[in-house]
Amino acid sequence: QVQLVESGGGLVQPGGSLRLSCIASGSIFGTMGWYRQAPGKQRELVAIITNGGTTNYADSVKGRFTISRDNAKNTVYLQMTSLKPDDTAVYYCYGVVSSPYWGQGTQVTVSS
């Protein structure tokens, strides 16, 4: 029932920034977040944010990424700064209503 659509991925040089957006087709009153999966690796948590605004980040992105949400727009954001080649992955939006929903993913490539 709920669809999530990511945008904002692309190619950026090391040290650069990107802002990912995820728009939900309906209101999500639970946790939203971002996961990523690099080739040959398991999908891993990047950041999550609860309906009350509590956030949690993977150690690898702390201090560099910021997750936020705009409930009026049914949107969650991931501001990514100081990007490293190891951040290259497909980034997936995640949201919970009564059950989890996933977006299709947006590719982020960090390369010189």
C-alpha positions as protocol buffer text, in pm:
chain_id: "A"
residue {
  index: 1
  type: GLN
  ca { x: 0 y: 0 z: 0 }
}
residue {
  index: 2
  type: VAL
  ca { x: 283 y: 240 z: 85 }
}
residue {
  index: 3
  type: GLN
  ca { x: 536 y: 328 z: -181 }
}
residue {
  index: 4
  type: LEU
  ca { x: 871 y: 494 z: -117 }
}
residue {
  index: 5
  type: VAL
  ca { x: 1060 y: 677 z: -390 }
}
residue {
  index: 6
  type: GLU
  ca { x: 1421 y: 783 z: -345 }
}
residue {
  index: 7
  type: SER
  ca { x: 1606 y: 1053 z: -532 }
}
residue {
  index: 8
  type: GLY
  ca { x: 1929 y: 1248 z: -510 }
}
residue {
  index: 9
  type: GLY
  ca { x: 2187 y: 982 z: -583 }
}
residue {
  index: 10
  type: GLY
  ca { x: 2465 y: 1035 z: -829 }
}
residue {
  index: 11
  type: LEU
  ca { x: 2836 y: 1067 z: -883 }
}
residue {
  index: 12
  type: VAL
  ca { x: 3038 y: 1284 z: -648 }
}
residue {
  index: 13
  type: GLN
  ca { x: 3406 y: 1334 z: -578 }
}
residue {
  index: 14
  type: PRO
  ca { x: 3558 y: 1236 z: -243 }
}
residue {
  index: 15
  type: GLY
  ca { x: 3486 y: 1505 z: 11 }
}
residue {
  index: 16
  type: GLY
  ca { x: 3173 y: 1612 z: -169 }
}
residue {
  index: 17
  type: SER
  ca { x: 2811 y: 1618 z: -57 }
}
residue {
  index: 18
  type: LEU
  ca { x: 2478 y: 1476 z: -164 }
}
residue {
  index: 19
  type: ARG
  ca { x: 2128 y: 1507 z: -29 }
}
residue {
  index: 20
  type: LEU
  ca { x: 1901 y: 1207 z: -64 }
}
residue {
  index: 21
  type: SER
  ca { x: 1525 y: 1239 z: -44 }
}
residue {
  index: 22
  type: CYS
  ca { x: 1257 y: 977 z: 2 }
}
residue {
  index: 23
  type: ILE
  ca { x: 890 y: 1056 z: -50 }
}
residue {
  index: 24
  type: ALA
  ca { x: 626 y: 821 z: 85 }
}
residue {
  index: 25
  type: SER
  ca { x: 289 y: 783 z: -82 }
}
residue {
  index: 26
  type: GLY
  ca { x: 120 y: 817 z: 254 }
}
residue {
  index: 27
  type: SER
  ca { x: 186 y: 925 z: 608 }
}
residue {
  index: 28
  type: ILE
  ca { x: 432 y: 715 z: 803 }
}
residue {
  index: 29
  type: PHE
  ca { x: 402 y: 743 z: 1177 }
}
residue {
  index: 30
  type: GLY
  ca { x: 675 y: 501 z: 1265 }
}
residue {
  index: 31
  type: THR
  ca { x: 1048 y: 479 z: 1213 }
}
residue {
  index: 32
  type: MET
  ca { x: 1201 y: 590 z: 885 }
}
residue {
  index: 33
  type: GLY
  ca { x: 1557 y: 553 z: 775 }
}
residue {
  index: 34
  type: TRP
  ca { x: 1824 y: 474 z: 526 }
}
residue {
  index: 35
  type: TYR
  ca { x: 2013 y: 156 z: 457 }
}
residue {
  index: 36
  type: ARG
  ca { x: 2280 y: 86 z: 200 }
}
residue {
  index: 37
  type: GLN
  ca { x: 2426 y: -210 z: 19 }
}
residue {
  index: 38
  type: ALA
  ca { x: 2761 y: -218 z: -154 }
}
residue {
  index: 39
  type: PRO
  ca { x: 2849 y: -487 z: -410 }
}
residue {
  index: 40
  type: GLY
  ca { x: 2927 y: -817 z: -240 }
}
residue {
  index: 41
  type: LYS
  ca { x: 2821 y: -692 z: 102 }
}
residue {
  index: 42
  type: GLN
  ca { x: 2516 y: -721 z: 323 }
}
residue {
  index: 43
  type: ARG
  ca { x: 2264 y: -442 z: 349 }
}
residue {
  index: 44
  type: GLU
  ca { x: 2354 y: -226 z: 647 }
}
residue {
  index: 45
  type: LEU
  ca { x: 2193 y: 46 z: 852 }
}
residue {
  index: 46
  type: VAL
  ca { x: 2302 y: 399 z: 775 }
}
residue {
  index: 47
  type: ALA
  ca { x: 2064 y: 606 z: 985 }
}
residue {
  index: 48
  type: ILE
  ca { x: 1717 y: 587 z: 1135 }
}
residue {
  index: 49
  type: ILE
  ca { x: 1482 y: 842 z: 1283 }
}
residue {
  index: 50
  type: THR
  ca { x: 1177 y: 775 z: 1496 }
}
residue {
  index: 51
  type: ASN
  ca { x: 849 y: 959 z: 1476 }
}
residue {
  index: 52
  type: GLY
  ca { x: 959 y: 1151 z: 1783 }
}
residue {
  index: 53
  type: GLY
  ca { x: 1282 y: 1260 z: 1618 }
}
residue {
  index: 54
  type: THR
  ca { x: 1529 y: 1029 z: 1790 }
}
residue {
  index: 55
  type: THR
  ca { x: 1814 y: 939 z: 1556 }
}
residue {
  index: 56
  type: ASN
  ca { x: 2072 y: 667 z: 1536 }
}
residue {
  index: 57
  type: TYR
  ca { x: 2367 y: 635 z: 1298 }
}
residue {
  index: 58
  type: ALA
  ca { x: 2613 y: 376 z: 1192 }
}
residue {
  index: 59
  type: ASP
  ca { x: 2956 y: 444 z: 1341 }
}
residue {
  index: 60
  type: SER
  ca { x: 3100 y: 478 z: 992 }
}
residue {
  index: 61
  type: VAL
  ca { x: 2885 y: 782 z: 911 }
}
residue {
  index: 62
  type: LYS
  ca { x: 2858 y: 959 z: 1246 }
}
residue {
  index: 63
  type: GLY
  ca { x: 2952 y: 1323 z: 1217 }
}
residue {
  index: 64
  type: ARG
  ca { x: 2919 y: 1318 z: 839 }
}
residue {
  index: 65
  type: PHE
  ca { x: 2557 y: 1225 z: 766 }
}
residue {
  index: 66
  type: THR
  ca { x: 2239 y: 1380 z: 902 }
}
residue {
  index: 67
  type: ILE
  ca { x: 1894 y: 1225 z: 881 }
}
residue {
  index: 68
  type: SER
  ca { x: 1580 y: 1434 z: 910 }
}
residue {
  index: 69
  type: ARG
  ca { x: 1212 y: 1404 z: 832 }
}
residue {
  index: 70
  type: ASP
  ca { x: 926 y: 1629 z: 733 }
}
residue {
  index: 71
  type: ASN
  ca { x: 605 y: 1455 z: 830 }
}
residue {
  index: 72
  type: ALA
  ca { x: 390 y: 1717 z: 658 }
}
residue {
  index: 73
  type: LYS
  ca { x: 556 y: 1622 z: 329 }
}
residue {
  index: 74
  type: ASN
  ca { x: 587 y: 1251 z: 409 }
}
residue {
  index: 75
  type: THR
  ca { x: 955 y: 1282 z: 334 }
}
residue {
  index: 76
  type: VAL
  ca { x: 1279 y: 1170 z: 493 }
}
residue {
  index: 77
  type: TYR
  ca { x: 1617 y: 1315 z: 400 }
}
residue {
  index: 78
  type: LEU
  ca { x: 1978 y: 1211 z: 429 }
}
residue {
  index: 79
  type: GLN
  ca { x: 2232 y: 1491 z: 408 }
}
residue {
  index: 80
  type: MET
  ca { x: 2566 y: 1334 z: 325 }
}
residue {
  index: 81
  type: THR
  ca { x: 2888 y: 1531 z: 361 }
}
residue {
  index: 82
  type: SER
  ca { x: 3259 y: 1448 z: 351 }
}
residue {
  index: 83
  type: LEU
  ca { x: 3180 y: 1152 z: 131 }
}
residue {
  index: 84
  type: LYS
  ca { x: 3434 y: 874 z: 101 }
}
residue {
  index: 85
  type: PRO
  ca { x: 3477 y: 606 z: -165 }
}
residue {
  index: 86
  type: ASP
  ca { x: 3361 y: 351 z: 95 }
}
residue {
  index: 87
  type: ASP
  ca { x: 3022 y: 525 z: 95 }
}
residue {
  index: 88
  type: THR
  ca { x: 2960 y: 399 z: -258 }
}
residue {
  index: 89
  type: ALA
  ca { x: 2646 y: 185 z: -247 }
}
residue {
  index: 90
  type: VAL
  ca { x: 2281 y: 168 z: -334 }
}
residue {
  index: 91
  type: TYR
  ca { x: 2092 y: 360 z: -70 }
}
residue {
  index: 92
  type: TYR
  ca { x: 1747 y: 236 z: 24 }
}
residue {
  index: 93
  type: CYS
  ca { x: 1473 y: 424 z: 198 }
}
residue {
  index: 94
  type: TYR
  ca { x: 1290 y: 244 z: 478 }
}
residue {
  index: 95
  type: GLY
  ca { x: 967 y: 319 z: 654 }
}
residue {
  index: 96
  type: VAL
  ca { x: 731 y: 150 z: 895 }
}
residue {
  index: 97
  type: VAL
  ca { x: 355 y: 183 z: 906 }
}
residue {
  index: 98
  type: SER
  ca { x: 215 y: -145 z: 1035 }
}
residue {
  index: 99
  type: SER
  ca { x: 494 y: -328 z: 855 }
}
residue {
  index: 100
  type: PRO
  ca { x: 822 y: -229 z: 688 }
}
residue {
  index: 101
  type: TYR
  ca { x: 835 y: -82 z: 339 }
}
residue {
  index: 102
  type: TRP
  ca { x: 1137 y: -32 z: 115 }
}
residue {
  index: 103
  type: GLY
  ca { x: 1215 y: 198 z: -171 }
}
residue {
  index: 104
  type: GLN
  ca { x: 1382 y: 85 z: -492 }
}
residue {
  index: 105
  type: GLY
  ca { x: 1713 y: 242 z: -401 }
}
residue {
  index: 106
  type: THR
  ca { x: 1927 y: 519 z: -542 }
}
residue {
  index: 107
  type: GLN
  ca { x: 2289 y: 470 z: -645 }
}
residue {
  index: 108
  type: VAL
  ca { x: 2557 y: 678 z: -477 }
}
residue {
  index: 109
  type: THR
  ca { x: 2903 y: 658 z: -629 }
}
residue {
  index: 110
  type: VAL
  ca { x: 3199 y: 830 z: -470 }
}
residue {
  index: 111
  type: SER
  ca { x: 3498 y: 831 z: -698 }
}
residue {
  index: 112
  type: SER
  ca { x: 3774 y: 1053 z: -826 }
}
